[in-house]
Tab-separated table of C-alpha atoms and ligand atoms in Angstrom:
chain	number	residue	atom	x	y	z
A	17	MET	CA	-2.159	20.885	9.354
A	18	ARG	CA	-0.335	17.758	10.418
A	19	THR	CA	3.491	18.391	9.663
A	20	HIS	CA	5.980	15.991	8.521
A	21	SER	CA	9.537	16.718	7.930
A	22	VAL	CA	11.254	14.475	5.170
A	23	ALA	CA	15.179	14.263	4.955
A	24	TYR	CA	15.192	14.941	0.777
A	25	LEU	CA	18.307	13.312	-0.626
A	26	PRO	CA	18.049	13.619	-4.355
A	27	GLY	CA	21.926	12.695	-4.661
A	28	ASP	CA	23.309	11.887	-8.957
A	29	GLY	CA	21.952	11.093	-11.790
A	30	ILE	CA	18.677	11.312	-12.979
A	31	GLY	CA	18.057	11.185	-8.873
A	32	PRO	CA	17.069	14.925	-8.587
A	33	GLU	CA	14.549	14.847	-11.785
A	34	VAL	CA	13.307	12.203	-10.366
A	35	CYS	CA	12.782	13.393	-6.665
A	36	ASP	CA	11.314	16.721	-8.031
A	37	VAL	CA	8.519	15.447	-9.769
A	38	ALA	CA	7.758	13.262	-6.417
A	39	ARG	CA	8.255	15.492	-4.072
A	40	ARG	CA	5.409	17.935	-6.532
A	41	CYS	CA	3.283	14.892	-6.301
A	42	VAL	CA	3.547	14.902	-2.318
A	43	ASN	CA	2.956	18.602	-1.729
A	44	ALA	CA	-0.006	18.412	-4.328
A	45	ALA	CA	-1.516	15.496	-2.143
A	46	GLY	CA	-0.591	17.285	0.927
A	47	ALA	CA	-2.880	19.831	-0.371
A	48	ALA	CA	-5.731	17.799	-1.041
A	49	PHE	CA	-5.272	15.895	2.156
A	50	GLY	CA	-4.516	18.546	4.886
A	51	PHE	CA	-0.961	17.931	5.692
A	52	ASN	CA	2.143	19.936	5.063
A	53	VAL	CA	5.561	18.586	4.573
A	54	ARG	CA	8.767	19.882	5.240
A	55	TRP	CA	11.680	19.081	3.104
A	56	ASP	CA	14.982	19.009	4.243
A	57	GLU	CA	17.329	18.763	1.118
A	58	GLN	CA	20.636	17.289	1.927
A	59	SER	CA	23.667	16.055	-0.182
A	60	VAL	CA	24.984	12.365	-0.493
A	61	GLY	CA	26.626	9.995	-2.935
A	62	GLY	CA	28.779	11.543	-5.532
A	63	ARG	CA	27.612	15.146	-4.812
A	64	ALA	CA	28.521	14.964	-1.189
A	65	ILE	CA	31.933	13.595	-2.232
A	66	ASP	CA	32.583	16.898	-4.524
A	67	GLU	CA	31.151	18.773	-1.679
A	68	SER	CA	33.097	17.943	1.215
A	69	GLY	CA	35.200	14.321	0.152
A	70	ARG	CA	32.315	12.039	2.326
A	71	ALA	CA	29.552	10.420	0.735
A	72	LEU	CA	27.462	10.431	3.502
A	73	PRO	CA	28.625	14.077	5.663
A	74	PRO	CA	27.546	13.938	8.958
A	75	ALA	CA	24.773	16.859	8.960
A	76	THR	CA	22.867	14.283	6.129
A	77	LEU	CA	23.076	11.552	8.743
A	78	GLU	CA	21.761	13.502	11.299
A	79	ALA	CA	18.939	15.074	9.027
A	80	CYS	CA	17.847	11.437	8.295
A	81	ARG	CA	18.028	10.765	11.900
A	82	SER	CA	15.642	13.473	13.211
A	83	ALA	CA	13.335	13.042	10.201
A	84	ASP	CA	9.895	11.261	9.991
A	85	ALA	CA	11.288	9.511	6.938
A	86	ILE	CA	14.109	10.099	3.916
A	87	LEU	CA	13.407	10.077	0.150
A	88	LEU	CA	16.355	9.332	-1.568
A	89	GLY	CA	17.195	9.541	-5.793
A	90	ALA	CA	19.876	7.631	-6.727
A	91	VAL	CA	23.764	7.693	-6.010
A	92	GLY	CA	27.023	6.749	-8.196
A	93	GLY	CA	27.982	7.688	-11.618
A	94	PRO	CA	31.067	7.224	-14.100
A	95	ARG	CA	32.612	10.197	-12.460
A	96	TRP	CA	33.126	8.561	-8.875
A	97	ASP	CA	33.698	4.570	-10.702
A	98	ASP	CA	37.813	4.750	-9.659
A	99	PRO	CA	37.500	1.694	-7.912
A	100	THR	CA	40.927	3.114	-5.775
A	101	ALA	CA	39.228	6.162	-4.915
A	102	ALA	CA	38.643	6.569	-0.921
A	103	ALA	CA	34.947	7.516	-0.803
A	104	ARG	CA	32.409	5.730	-2.919
A	105	PRO	CA	29.207	7.180	-3.828
A	106	GLU	CA	27.304	3.863	-2.563
A	107	ASP	CA	29.129	3.630	0.791
A	108	ALA	CA	26.792	6.127	1.708
A	109	LEU	CA	23.801	3.814	1.072
A	110	LEU	CA	25.499	1.186	3.336
A	111	ALA	CA	25.910	3.787	5.674
A	112	LEU	CA	22.638	4.799	5.935
A	113	ARG	CA	21.290	0.993	6.148
A	114	SER	CA	23.348	0.153	9.084
A	115	GLU	CA	23.546	3.246	10.717
A	116	LEU	CA	19.410	3.621	10.612
A	117	GLU	CA	19.111	0.004	11.431
A	118	LEU	CA	17.242	-0.208	7.803
A	119	PHE	CA	17.006	-4.067	8.133
A	120	ALA	CA	13.848	-4.496	5.650
A	121	ASN	CA	13.941	-3.853	2.148
A	122	LEU	CA	10.118	-4.100	0.300
A	123	ARG	CA	9.997	-4.151	-3.184
A	124	PRO	CA	6.932	-4.731	-4.740
A	125	VAL	CA	6.595	-6.113	-8.448
A	126	THR	CA	3.522	-6.206	-10.201
A	127	ALA	CA	2.307	-7.369	-14.158
A	128	HIS	CA	0.197	-4.527	-14.942
A	129	PRO	CA	-1.566	-5.468	-17.893
A	130	ALA	CA	-1.129	-2.544	-19.968
A	131	LEU	CA	2.393	-2.749	-19.782
A	132	ALA	CA	3.176	-6.482	-21.657
A	133	ALA	CA	4.567	-5.279	-24.455
A	134	ALA	CA	7.056	-3.772	-22.122
A	135	SER	CA	7.769	-7.215	-20.644
A	136	PRO	CA	9.818	-10.050	-21.977
A	137	LEU	CA	7.723	-12.362	-20.578
A	138	ARG	CA	4.972	-13.891	-22.499
A	139	PRO	CA	1.364	-12.228	-21.341
A	140	GLU	CA	-0.244	-15.838	-20.387
A	141	VAL	CA	3.399	-16.545	-18.047
A	142	ARG	CA	2.994	-12.791	-16.516
A	143	ASP	CA	-0.601	-11.683	-15.778
A	144	GLY	CA	-1.684	-11.344	-12.391
A	145	ALA	CA	1.639	-11.510	-10.910
A	146	ASP	CA	1.810	-9.875	-8.017
A	147	ILE	CA	4.843	-10.244	-5.561
A	148	LEU	CA	6.357	-8.676	-2.771
A	149	ILE	CA	10.196	-9.332	-2.266
A	150	LEU	CA	11.014	-8.566	1.240
A	151	ARG	CA	15.264	-8.185	1.334
A	152	GLU	CA	17.180	-8.299	4.366
A	153	LEU	CA	19.307	-5.102	4.453
A	154	THR	CA	21.745	-4.877	7.182
A	155	GLY	CA	23.373	-8.288	7.169
A	156	GLY	CA	25.187	-10.891	5.035
A	157	LEU	CA	28.070	-10.196	2.848
A	158	TYR	CA	27.531	-6.417	2.607
A	159	PHE	CA	28.384	-5.909	6.175
A	160	GLY	CA	30.150	-9.013	7.537
A	161	ARG	CA	33.901	-8.786	8.481
A	162	PRO	CA	36.671	-9.590	7.829
A	163	GLN	CA	36.068	-8.085	4.542
A	164	GLY	CA	39.207	-7.132	2.093
A	165	ARG	CA	42.536	-8.226	0.403
A	166	GLU	CA	45.058	-10.266	2.341
A	167	GLU	CA	48.631	-11.276	1.927
A	168	HIS	CA	50.300	-13.717	4.241
A	169	ASP	CA	53.595	-15.836	2.989
A	170	GLY	CA	53.379	-13.834	-0.279
A	171	VAL	CA	50.030	-15.538	-1.140
A	172	GLU	CA	47.608	-12.701	-1.862
A	173	SER	CA	43.563	-13.507	-1.292
A	174	VAL	CA	40.531	-12.173	-0.863
A	175	VAL	CA	37.536	-12.125	1.729
A	176	ASP	CA	33.784	-11.385	2.515
A	177	THR	CA	31.756	-12.686	5.057
A	178	LEU	CA	28.552	-13.942	5.244
A	179	ARG	CA	27.198	-13.575	8.773
A	180	TYR	CA	23.974	-12.912	10.407
A	181	THR	CA	22.908	-13.468	13.802
A	182	ARG	CA	19.563	-15.197	14.936
A	183	ALA	CA	18.081	-11.992	15.896
A	184	GLU	CA	18.652	-10.262	12.522
A	185	ILE	CA	16.878	-13.297	10.315
A	186	GLU	CA	14.147	-13.236	13.043
A	187	ARG	CA	13.170	-9.360	12.474
A	188	ILE	CA	12.802	-9.729	8.939
A	189	VAL	CA	11.227	-13.095	9.494
A	190	GLU	CA	8.604	-11.699	11.317
A	191	LEU	CA	8.052	-8.952	9.553
A	192	ALA	CA	7.871	-11.365	6.215
A	193	PHE	CA	4.943	-13.081	8.174
A	194	GLU	CA	2.960	-10.477	8.981
A	195	LEU	CA	3.182	-8.916	5.186
A	196	ALA	CA	1.958	-12.394	4.069
A	197	GLU	CA	-0.580	-12.456	6.615
A	198	GLY	CA	-2.204	-8.841	4.807
A	199	ARG	CA	-1.616	-10.401	1.441
A	200	ARG	CA	-2.366	-13.604	0.048
A	201	GLY	CA	-0.787	-15.820	2.773
A	202	HIS	CA	1.911	-17.256	1.176
A	203	LEU	CA	5.542	-17.026	1.799
A	204	THR	CA	8.438	-18.342	0.269
A	205	SER	CA	11.486	-17.941	1.853
A	206	VAL	CA	14.862	-18.402	-0.284
A	207	ASP	CA	17.907	-19.647	0.785
A	208	LYS	CA	21.140	-21.702	-0.512
A	209	ALA	CA	20.547	-24.415	2.789
A	210	ASN	CA	22.187	-27.176	0.559
A	211	VAL	CA	25.740	-25.225	0.935
A	212	LEU	CA	25.732	-22.502	3.161
A	213	ALA	CA	25.778	-22.705	6.820
A	214	SER	CA	23.679	-19.155	7.429
A	215	SER	CA	21.016	-20.531	5.112
A	216	ARG	CA	20.589	-23.697	7.220
A	217	LEU	CA	19.997	-21.259	10.311
A	218	TRP	CA	17.619	-18.582	8.447
A	219	ARG	CA	15.615	-21.856	7.587
A	220	GLU	CA	15.378	-23.016	11.389
A	221	VAL	CA	14.155	-19.600	12.309
A	222	VAL	CA	11.552	-19.486	9.822
A	223	ASN	CA	10.243	-22.598	10.928
A	224	GLU	CA	9.988	-21.473	14.570
A	225	VAL	CA	8.348	-18.281	13.385
A	226	ALA	CA	5.818	-20.143	11.149
A	227	ALA	CA	4.531	-22.063	14.845
A	228	ARG	CA	3.500	-18.058	15.820
A	229	HIS	CA	1.500	-17.271	11.981
A	230	ALA	CA	-0.555	-20.585	11.241
A	231	SER	CA	-2.436	-18.569	8.623
A	232	VAL	CA	0.762	-18.680	6.586
A	233	THR	CA	1.429	-21.031	4.371
A	234	VAL	CA	5.396	-21.253	3.811
A	235	GLU	CA	8.046	-22.847	1.574
A	236	HIS	CA	11.579	-23.187	1.470
A	237	ALA	CA	13.502	-22.662	-1.990
A	238	LEU	CA	17.030	-22.319	-2.935
A	239	VAL	CA	18.027	-19.096	-4.697
A	240	ASP	CA	19.081	-21.091	-8.045
A	241	SER	CA	15.883	-22.791	-9.019
A	242	THR	CA	13.983	-19.434	-7.770
A	243	ALA	CA	15.926	-17.628	-10.174
A	244	TYR	CA	14.393	-19.453	-12.776
A	245	LEU	CA	11.176	-20.021	-11.293
A	246	ILE	CA	10.586	-16.205	-10.732
A	247	LEU	CA	10.274	-15.839	-14.553
A	248	THR	CA	8.847	-19.216	-15.240
A	249	GLN	CA	5.982	-19.329	-12.936
A	250	PRO	CA	5.567	-15.642	-11.612
A	251	THR	CA	2.364	-15.908	-10.381
A	252	HIS	CA	3.132	-18.878	-8.191
A	253	TYR	CA	4.503	-15.856	-5.466
A	254	ASP	CA	2.999	-14.123	-3.314
A	255	VAL	CA	5.953	-12.564	-0.261
A	256	ILE	CA	9.370	-13.564	-0.582
A	257	VAL	CA	11.843	-13.329	2.029
A	258	THR	CA	15.537	-13.679	1.753
A	259	GLU	CA	18.922	-12.560	2.765
A	260	ASN	CA	20.389	-9.030	1.446
A	261	LEU	CA	22.585	-10.045	-1.757
A	262	PHE	CA	20.014	-13.098	-2.848
A	263	GLY	CA	17.155	-10.475	-2.516
A	264	ASP	CA	19.525	-7.788	-4.615
A	265	ILE	CA	19.564	-10.069	-7.440
A	266	LEU	CA	16.340	-11.344	-7.790
A	267	SER	CA	14.660	-7.960	-6.835
A	268	ASP	CA	16.444	-6.466	-10.295
A	269	GLU	CA	15.363	-9.872	-12.481
A	270	ALA	CA	11.551	-9.433	-10.942
A	271	ALA	CA	11.849	-5.610	-12.694
A	272	ALA	CA	11.667	-8.042	-16.213
A	273	ILE	CA	7.862	-9.194	-14.776
A	274	ALA	CA	7.158	-5.454	-14.268
A	275	GLY	CA	8.272	-4.442	-17.601
A	276	SER	CA	10.846	-2.091	-16.624
A	277	LEU	CA	13.183	-1.127	-13.528
A	278	GLY	CA	11.790	2.492	-14.285
A	279	LEU	CA	8.697	0.999	-12.130
A	280	MET	CA	10.197	-0.583	-9.348
A	281	ALA	CA	9.275	1.252	-5.999
A	282	SER	CA	11.055	0.454	-2.812
A	283	ALA	CA	10.658	1.105	0.941
A	284	SER	CA	13.692	-0.042	3.607
A	285	LEU	CA	12.535	0.020	7.156
A	286	GLY	CA	14.252	1.123	10.159
A	287	THR	CA	13.680	-0.157	13.600
A	288	ARG	CA	12.758	3.063	14.976
A	289	THR	CA	8.662	3.504	15.038
A	290	THR	CA	7.012	6.411	16.015
A	291	ALA	CA	3.148	7.619	16.121
A	292	LYS	CA	2.826	7.834	12.419
A	293	GLY	CA	4.972	4.720	11.351
A	294	ARG	CA	8.179	3.396	11.333
A	295	LEU	CA	11.403	5.717	10.318
A	296	GLY	CA	11.825	4.197	6.614
A	297	MET	CA	13.998	5.369	3.342
A	298	TYR	CA	12.346	5.346	0.266
A	299	GLU	CA	14.056	5.468	-2.977
A	300	PRO	CA	13.527	3.582	-6.563
A	301	VAL	CA	15.352	0.925	-7.265
A	302	HIS	CA	16.554	1.935	-10.501
A	303	GLY	CA	19.502	3.925	-9.792
A	304	SER	CA	21.514	7.211	-11.139
A	305	ALA	CA	21.258	6.060	-15.103
A	306	PRO	CA	23.962	9.150	-15.727
A	307	GLY	CA	23.330	8.099	-19.714
A	308	ILE	CA	20.349	9.700	-19.461
A	309	ALA	CA	21.083	12.436	-16.463
A	310	GLY	CA	20.088	16.082	-17.241
A	311	LYS	CA	18.032	14.971	-20.705
A	312	GLY	CA	14.723	14.969	-18.959
A	313	VAL	CA	13.588	11.839	-19.994
A	314	ALA	CA	13.837	9.497	-17.080
A	315	ASN	CA	10.637	7.790	-15.436
A	316	PRO	CA	9.648	9.580	-12.524
A	317	LEU	CA	7.057	6.946	-11.673
A	318	ALA	CA	9.107	4.880	-9.379
A	319	THR	CA	10.467	7.560	-7.455
A	320	VAL	CA	6.244	8.409	-7.082
A	321	ALA	CA	5.745	4.902	-6.127
A	322	SER	CA	8.093	4.764	-3.867
A	323	ALA	CA	6.839	8.233	-1.992
A	324	ALA	CA	3.281	6.658	-1.877
A	325	MET	CA	5.068	4.084	0.243
A	326	MET	CA	6.437	6.577	2.406
A	327	LEU	CA	3.090	7.953	3.038
A	328	ARG	CA	1.709	4.905	3.535
A	329	LEU	CA	4.183	3.638	5.893
A	330	SER	CA	6.222	6.032	7.426
A	331	LEU	CA	3.789	9.394	7.920
A	332	GLY	CA	0.393	7.593	8.635
A	333	GLU	CA	-0.901	9.392	5.588
A	334	ALA	CA	-3.008	6.097	3.823
A	335	ASP	CA	-5.333	8.162	2.006
A	336	ALA	CA	-3.087	10.226	0.289
A	337	ALA	CA	-0.720	7.051	-0.529
A	338	ASP	CA	-3.795	5.502	-2.157
A	339	ASP	CA	-4.088	8.847	-4.177
A	340	LEU	CA	-0.710	8.574	-5.383
A	341	GLU	CA	-1.023	5.091	-6.397
A	342	SER	CA	-3.988	5.560	-8.453
A	343	ALA	CA	-2.477	8.662	-9.873
A	344	VAL	CA	0.543	6.319	-10.733
A	345	THR	CA	-1.551	2.993	-11.932
A	346	ALA	CA	-3.752	5.883	-14.308
A	347	ALA	CA	-0.504	6.918	-15.544
A	348	ILE	CA	0.607	3.560	-16.395
A	349	GLU	CA	-2.753	2.488	-17.958
A	350	ASP	CA	-3.344	5.745	-20.322
A	351	GLY	CA	-0.380	8.129	-19.406
A	352	PRO	CA	2.578	9.758	-21.353
A	353	ARG	CA	4.823	6.761	-21.756
A	354	THR	CA	8.986	7.296	-21.336
A	355	ALA	CA	11.681	5.696	-23.261
A	356	ASP	CA	11.926	2.764	-20.753
A	357	LEU	CA	8.721	1.674	-21.417
A	358	GLY	CA	8.937	1.785	-25.714
A	359	GLY	CA	7.403	5.692	-25.545
A	360	SER	CA	8.975	8.669	-26.347
A	361	ASP	CA	8.061	11.464	-23.732
A	362	GLY	CA	9.292	13.636	-21.157
A	363	THR	CA	9.614	13.452	-17.526
A	364	GLU	CA	7.581	16.537	-17.434
A	365	ALA	CA	4.564	14.868	-19.592
A	366	VAL	CA	4.555	12.143	-17.102
A	367	ALA	CA	4.847	15.130	-14.117
A	368	GLY	CA	1.629	16.839	-15.824
A	369	PHE	CA	-0.378	13.762	-15.617
A	370	LEU	CA	0.381	12.546	-12.046
A	371	LEU	CA	-0.303	16.496	-10.530
A	372	ALA	CA	-3.671	16.789	-12.932
A	373	ARG	CA	-5.185	13.511	-11.019
A	374	ILE	CA	-3.875	14.080	-7.402
A	375	GLY	CA	-6.335	15.439	-5.202
A	376	ALA	CA	-8.958	15.057	-7.950
A	377	GLY	CA	-11.386	12.741	-7.145
A	378	LEU	CA	-12.042	14.517	-3.690
A	379	GLU	CA	-13.191	17.541	-5.336
A	380	VAL	CA	-15.713	15.849	-6.836
A	381	THR	CA	-16.927	14.149	-3.777
A	382	ALA	CA	-16.865	17.656	-1.654
B	6	IPM	C1	20.573	-1.743	-4.800
B	6	IPM	C2	21.836	-1.245	-5.143
B	6	IPM	C3	22.627	-1.230	-4.132
B	6	IPM	C4	22.849	-2.500	-2.951
B	6	IPM	C5	24.098	-0.917	-4.363
B	6	IPM	C6	23.970	0.483	-5.215
B	6	IPM	C7	25.206	-0.619	-3.440
B	6	IPM	O1	22.013	-2.185	-6.138
B	6	IPM	O2	20.021	-0.638	-3.746
B	6	IPM	O3	19.633	-2.852	-5.151
B	6	IPM	O4	23.668	-3.380	-3.806
B	6	IPM	O5	21.936	-2.759	-2.366
B	7	MG	MG1	20.552	-3.915	-6.594
């Protein structure tokens, strides 16, 4: 039997509830498709700060390094929000991204017709929208140094640095073209080249890489107008590639096209490849949602959809990934609805619906 090792980092807030559903779904897919997953549970975020004073304990980082993939729930919550605290839960995410070189963050956005009422966009605007946002994840303002407060001659100031090397831009842009080739062949590179030097190098690199991918139609777009157009003409987009902070903002905005942040899955892919795929970290985009934690009402679909991406991209289990994705689609079409989708069903109702479907098609054909 094929065995995969997954570092399991449920984290804070609703993280443990939604991760538990995803883990059971993956185990069910393993039973149906003939693989076994070793889940290595580790602390991260606020929970880890409470236990050890560090958001990313060395043992957690080590477990992530040696795993085939990482499944993460969410980090953070009001308990750890003190801006003067020495350790912050979010530090763990940034450290994982940089330590594991998780440079490519994939955030797919699909407008499912069954969720028309959950989206603020009119059906004729959103119908057919299917976008892959590719966010650079290890450079830009998040990591550029210097960063922090300074005081010179009695003048207090603060600095954040937007730094990219050419190689960092090249690797994300190259991946963007490859992903566009596997989709509809349209790539939008989003920047602020009318103001930022980093964006002007970004454009230059996109044009160079474009020469090696003649089948892809590429356009350059400014981030401010894209923030408008992504909601007014979402069907225009196929793959969007952009730097770290622009991608952070645009991907939350684009969740309005899907209908809920509770549906947004993500994969953060690293540079290390194995025989099965690339090392990656998989997590829902929604965060820890402390207001509903522990109540059994969180929507687990984004985490299950993230786990499906993990099966496909890091574990080489494409059939199981297809099966999990079909179960998620069925749940969206006529499954139980959690509150974020306008329903009143609980997490367990969604879990039961998914588990009843995973592997079900196989028994019929066997
Ligand atoms: C995300 C989150 C993180 C980010 C935060 C929690 C640090 O918003 O993954 O989009 O800004 O990258
Ligand atoms: Mg974000």
